[in-house]
Amino acid sequence: MTRTPLMAGNWKMNLDHLEAVATVQKLAWTLDDAKHSYGDVEVVVCPPFTDLRSVQTLVEADKLGVKYAAQDVSKHTHGAYTGEISAKMLAKLGCAYTVVGHSERREYHGESDALVNEKVRALCAEGITAIVCVGEPLEIRKAGEHVAYTLKQVRDCLADLDDNHLAQVVIAYEPVWAIGTGEVATADDAQEVIGAIRGLVVEMYSAEIADSMRILYGGSVKSSNVAELMAKPDVDGALVGGASLDPVEFAKICRFREHVI
Ligand code: 13P
């Protein structure tokens, strides 16, 4: 089974809509300029909500190959939920993906696995692929319980989904201690947990679903370390934070195949 690599840039709360347009334009030019098709690598940017309409307009007008995603979604479909954004609204904007359960949402907004599960369902109902984030904090890693901790998150976030919904799920393993710290997990660390996640999906659903599901690594990914991570058999892409704000650096990450390890 060959899984199409996925490189997603999570901008977090950075870049306004004008900066977003300039960044996506430069990213697309840089990828095209190198005369390398990025057709065999899916390239996704995840800007703030306020940028999405501008990015959609640019991508559609210039027929760019870059896709775009939201960073969160409401579990509700519509109604009196001040400040929330529904999956239907994101679908209308042409979002192919949406990040859910990022550790920053879990930490600063108290999001639980049960809520993430509801958000995954809301996205599946609108045909949007959820990028479900999981990963352990430092104390859990130090205690050697990182695999069990992360698998429990996966189990609870993906509980009782239909097979056709699972086809729309991507998992991102982001150890919390590696996010924004410059401390990247080793490729072996990433493979250990990501391999275990794939094993769990076999157990929970089927070998076929596990085989086709893309599982990403996130946490201090840069052009200098991406190739080593991508060389691991179960690592199918990266969820990139800080380094995705620089379109030239992010384009280099997307072209990981050209790097020498
Ligand atoms: P950094 O790449 O900045 O460590 O962020 C990772 C992340 O949280 C992506 O969602």
XYZ file of C-alpha atoms and ligand atoms in Angstrom:
271
model
C 0.000 0.000 0.000
C 1.476 3.370 -0.922
C 0.123 6.255 1.053
C 0.377 9.742 -0.442
C 2.630 11.820 1.826
C 0.876 14.752 3.460
C 2.667 17.919 4.556
C 0.425 20.241 6.550
C 1.527 23.626 7.826
C -0.281 24.663 11.003
C 0.134 28.431 11.189
C -1.576 28.613 14.611
C -2.478 32.244 15.480
C -0.085 33.818 12.971
C -0.479 35.722 9.669
C -3.500 37.887 8.825
C -5.434 37.416 5.585
C -3.122 39.666 3.546
C -0.041 37.885 4.851
C -1.790 34.591 4.174
C -2.269 35.429 0.494
C 1.376 36.464 0.123
C 2.566 33.332 1.932
C 0.461 30.891 -0.099
C 1.459 32.634 -3.333
C 5.121 32.359 -2.455
C 4.724 28.737 -1.377
C 3.055 27.796 -4.667
C 5.676 29.672 -6.710
C 8.502 28.070 -4.805
C 7.094 24.602 -5.285
C 6.464 25.215 -8.995
C 9.709 27.087 -9.542
C 11.712 24.076 -8.610
C 9.992 22.371 -11.547
C 9.054 19.592 -9.237
C 5.504 18.548 -9.286
C 4.150 18.329 -5.791
C 1.403 16.129 -7.073
C 2.868 13.152 -5.271
C 2.953 15.068 -1.994
C -0.214 16.670 -0.708
C 0.556 20.172 0.512
C -1.871 21.770 2.961
C -1.819 25.054 4.860
C -3.878 25.586 8.014
C -4.375 29.345 8.430
C -6.541 31.085 11.031
C -10.299 31.159 10.288
C -10.180 34.806 9.192
C -7.770 33.953 6.356
C -9.650 31.038 4.845
C -11.863 32.961 2.433
C -8.885 34.872 1.036
C -6.873 31.673 0.642
C -9.820 29.992 -1.076
C -10.152 32.875 -3.536
C -6.438 32.744 -4.373
C -6.271 28.964 -4.717
C -9.348 28.856 -6.949
C -8.402 31.859 -9.104
C -4.832 30.682 -9.715
C -5.702 26.957 -9.695
C -3.009 26.255 -7.128
C -2.287 22.716 -6.032
C -2.040 23.785 -2.386
C -4.976 22.733 -0.202
C -6.136 24.480 2.943
C -7.560 23.503 6.285
C -9.030 25.021 9.416
C -7.346 24.606 12.799
C -10.510 23.674 14.705
C -14.267 23.210 14.300
C -17.388 23.210 16.443
C -19.035 19.901 17.336
C -22.406 21.600 16.689
C -23.986 21.920 13.278
C -25.456 25.420 13.754
C -27.236 27.633 16.252
C -26.590 29.737 19.338
C -22.897 28.957 19.866
C -21.207 32.336 19.902
C -17.737 32.319 18.435
C -17.964 28.833 16.946
C -17.499 27.770 13.321
C -19.354 24.771 11.890
C -18.058 22.017 9.624
C -20.660 23.047 7.054
C -19.177 26.559 6.918
C -15.714 25.090 6.404
C -16.990 22.760 3.677
C -18.530 25.764 1.925
C -15.088 27.405 1.936
C -13.584 24.336 0.284
C -11.545 23.163 3.267
C -10.259 19.681 2.504
C -8.972 19.089 6.035
C -9.414 20.395 9.573
C -7.133 19.929 12.559
C -8.828 18.722 15.749
C -7.561 17.960 19.235
C -4.337 19.914 18.921
C -2.456 19.854 22.230
C -2.838 23.636 22.476
C -6.639 23.233 22.317
C -6.441 20.442 24.875
C -4.212 22.465 27.204
C -5.713 25.967 26.944
C -9.341 25.074 26.217
C -9.724 21.845 28.157
C -10.644 19.751 25.115
C -11.169 16.070 25.885
C -10.907 12.999 23.671
C -14.709 12.707 23.811
C -15.076 16.223 22.399
C -12.480 15.481 19.716
C -14.523 12.407 18.770
C -17.610 14.591 18.329
C -15.647 17.049 16.204
C -14.365 14.214 13.995
C -17.978 13.134 13.440
C -19.053 16.679 12.612
C -16.293 16.890 9.982
C -16.989 13.443 8.512
C -20.625 14.425 8.049
C -19.457 17.253 5.780
C -16.854 15.222 3.899
C -13.893 17.009 5.518
C -10.866 14.971 6.553
C -10.037 15.379 10.239
C -6.380 15.629 11.227
C -6.635 14.236 14.743
C -3.765 15.260 17.019
C -2.528 13.040 19.810
C 0.681 12.863 21.811
C 2.088 12.714 25.311
C 3.426 15.415 27.634
C 6.996 15.259 28.933
C 6.244 13.616 32.277
C 4.479 10.735 30.553
C 7.424 10.260 28.180
C 9.830 10.306 31.136
C 7.742 7.653 32.870
C 8.007 5.494 29.719
C 4.221 5.485 29.284
C 4.068 7.390 26.012
C 2.818 4.524 23.853
C -0.019 3.520 26.173
C -1.005 7.169 26.753
C -1.140 7.999 23.055
C -2.992 4.811 22.128
C -5.683 5.622 24.677
C -6.135 9.037 23.057
C -6.446 7.393 19.625
C -8.902 4.809 20.953
C -11.124 7.481 22.485
C -10.874 10.002 19.648
C -11.756 7.360 17.028
C -14.315 5.439 19.086
C -17.270 3.986 17.196
C -16.706 5.667 13.853
C -18.022 4.051 10.680
C -15.506 2.546 8.274
C -16.356 5.145 5.645
C -15.693 7.880 8.201
C -12.316 6.393 9.063
C -11.314 6.667 5.447
C -11.505 10.423 6.086
C -9.249 10.482 9.132
C -5.586 11.397 9.390
C -3.771 11.074 12.712
C -0.954 13.400 13.756
C 1.347 12.178 16.506
C 2.697 15.305 18.171
C 4.578 14.684 21.407
C 3.824 17.803 23.450
C 7.447 18.168 24.595
C 8.578 18.474 20.974
C 6.155 21.248 19.975
C 7.799 24.625 19.490
C 10.765 23.573 21.607
C 13.251 22.739 18.883
C 13.408 19.326 20.492
C 12.411 16.952 17.722
C 11.621 13.352 18.565
C 14.104 11.038 16.913
C 12.886 9.224 13.832
C 12.914 6.037 15.903
C 10.770 7.691 18.618
C 8.274 8.763 15.964
C 8.234 5.318 14.346
C 7.733 3.576 17.689
C 4.531 5.435 18.497
C 3.215 5.790 14.948
C 3.761 2.069 14.300
C 1.848 1.313 17.500
C -0.999 3.612 16.410
C -1.262 1.741 13.102
C -1.347 -1.535 15.029
C -4.183 -0.227 17.175
C -6.188 0.810 14.108
C -5.845 -2.770 12.812
C -7.219 -3.980 16.131
C -10.038 -1.419 16.324
C -11.042 -1.521 12.654
C -9.183 -3.509 9.994
C -5.807 -4.051 8.364
C -7.151 -2.433 5.223
C -8.156 0.768 7.001
C -4.891 0.865 8.962
C -2.926 0.350 5.777
C -4.514 3.266 3.991
C -4.638 5.666 6.967
C -2.042 8.402 6.938
C -0.275 9.065 10.220
C 1.846 12.190 10.511
C 4.548 13.285 12.901
C 4.560 16.819 14.352
C 6.924 18.673 16.668
C 9.855 20.866 15.564
C 9.881 19.494 12.008
C 12.274 21.400 9.726
C 13.840 20.846 6.329
C 16.924 19.540 8.131
C 15.150 16.669 9.897
C 12.111 15.834 7.732
C 13.812 13.343 5.398
C 14.980 11.170 8.264
C 11.482 11.108 9.739
C 9.897 10.352 6.360
C 12.274 7.435 5.825
C 10.451 5.518 8.558
C 7.917 3.033 7.217
C 4.898 4.291 9.171
C 5.546 8.053 8.992
C 3.370 9.424 6.192
C 3.926 13.139 6.527
C 4.321 16.004 8.945
C 2.234 18.562 10.779
C 4.572 21.530 10.800
C 4.185 24.561 13.059
C 6.808 27.319 13.150
C 8.698 26.215 10.048
C 5.531 26.433 7.919
C 5.348 30.216 8.380
C 8.319 30.584 6.042
C 7.108 29.469 2.603
C 10.616 28.729 1.314
C 11.401 26.520 4.309
C 7.995 24.831 4.119
C 8.493 24.169 0.396
C 11.808 22.505 1.271
C 9.994 20.323 3.783
C 7.448 19.381 1.105
C 10.326 18.393 -1.201
C 11.821 16.032 1.386
C 12.455 13.449 -1.335
C 15.306 15.559 -2.695
C 17.145 15.600 0.625
C 20.094 13.411 1.383
C 19.863 11.739 4.778
P 6.311 23.231 15.773
O 6.624 22.674 14.411
O 6.433 24.723 15.831
O 7.057 22.513 16.844
O 4.741 22.951 16.025
C 4.235 21.683 15.839
C 2.764 21.751 15.901
O 2.186 21.961 16.954
C 2.026 21.589 14.644
O 0.664 21.433 14.881
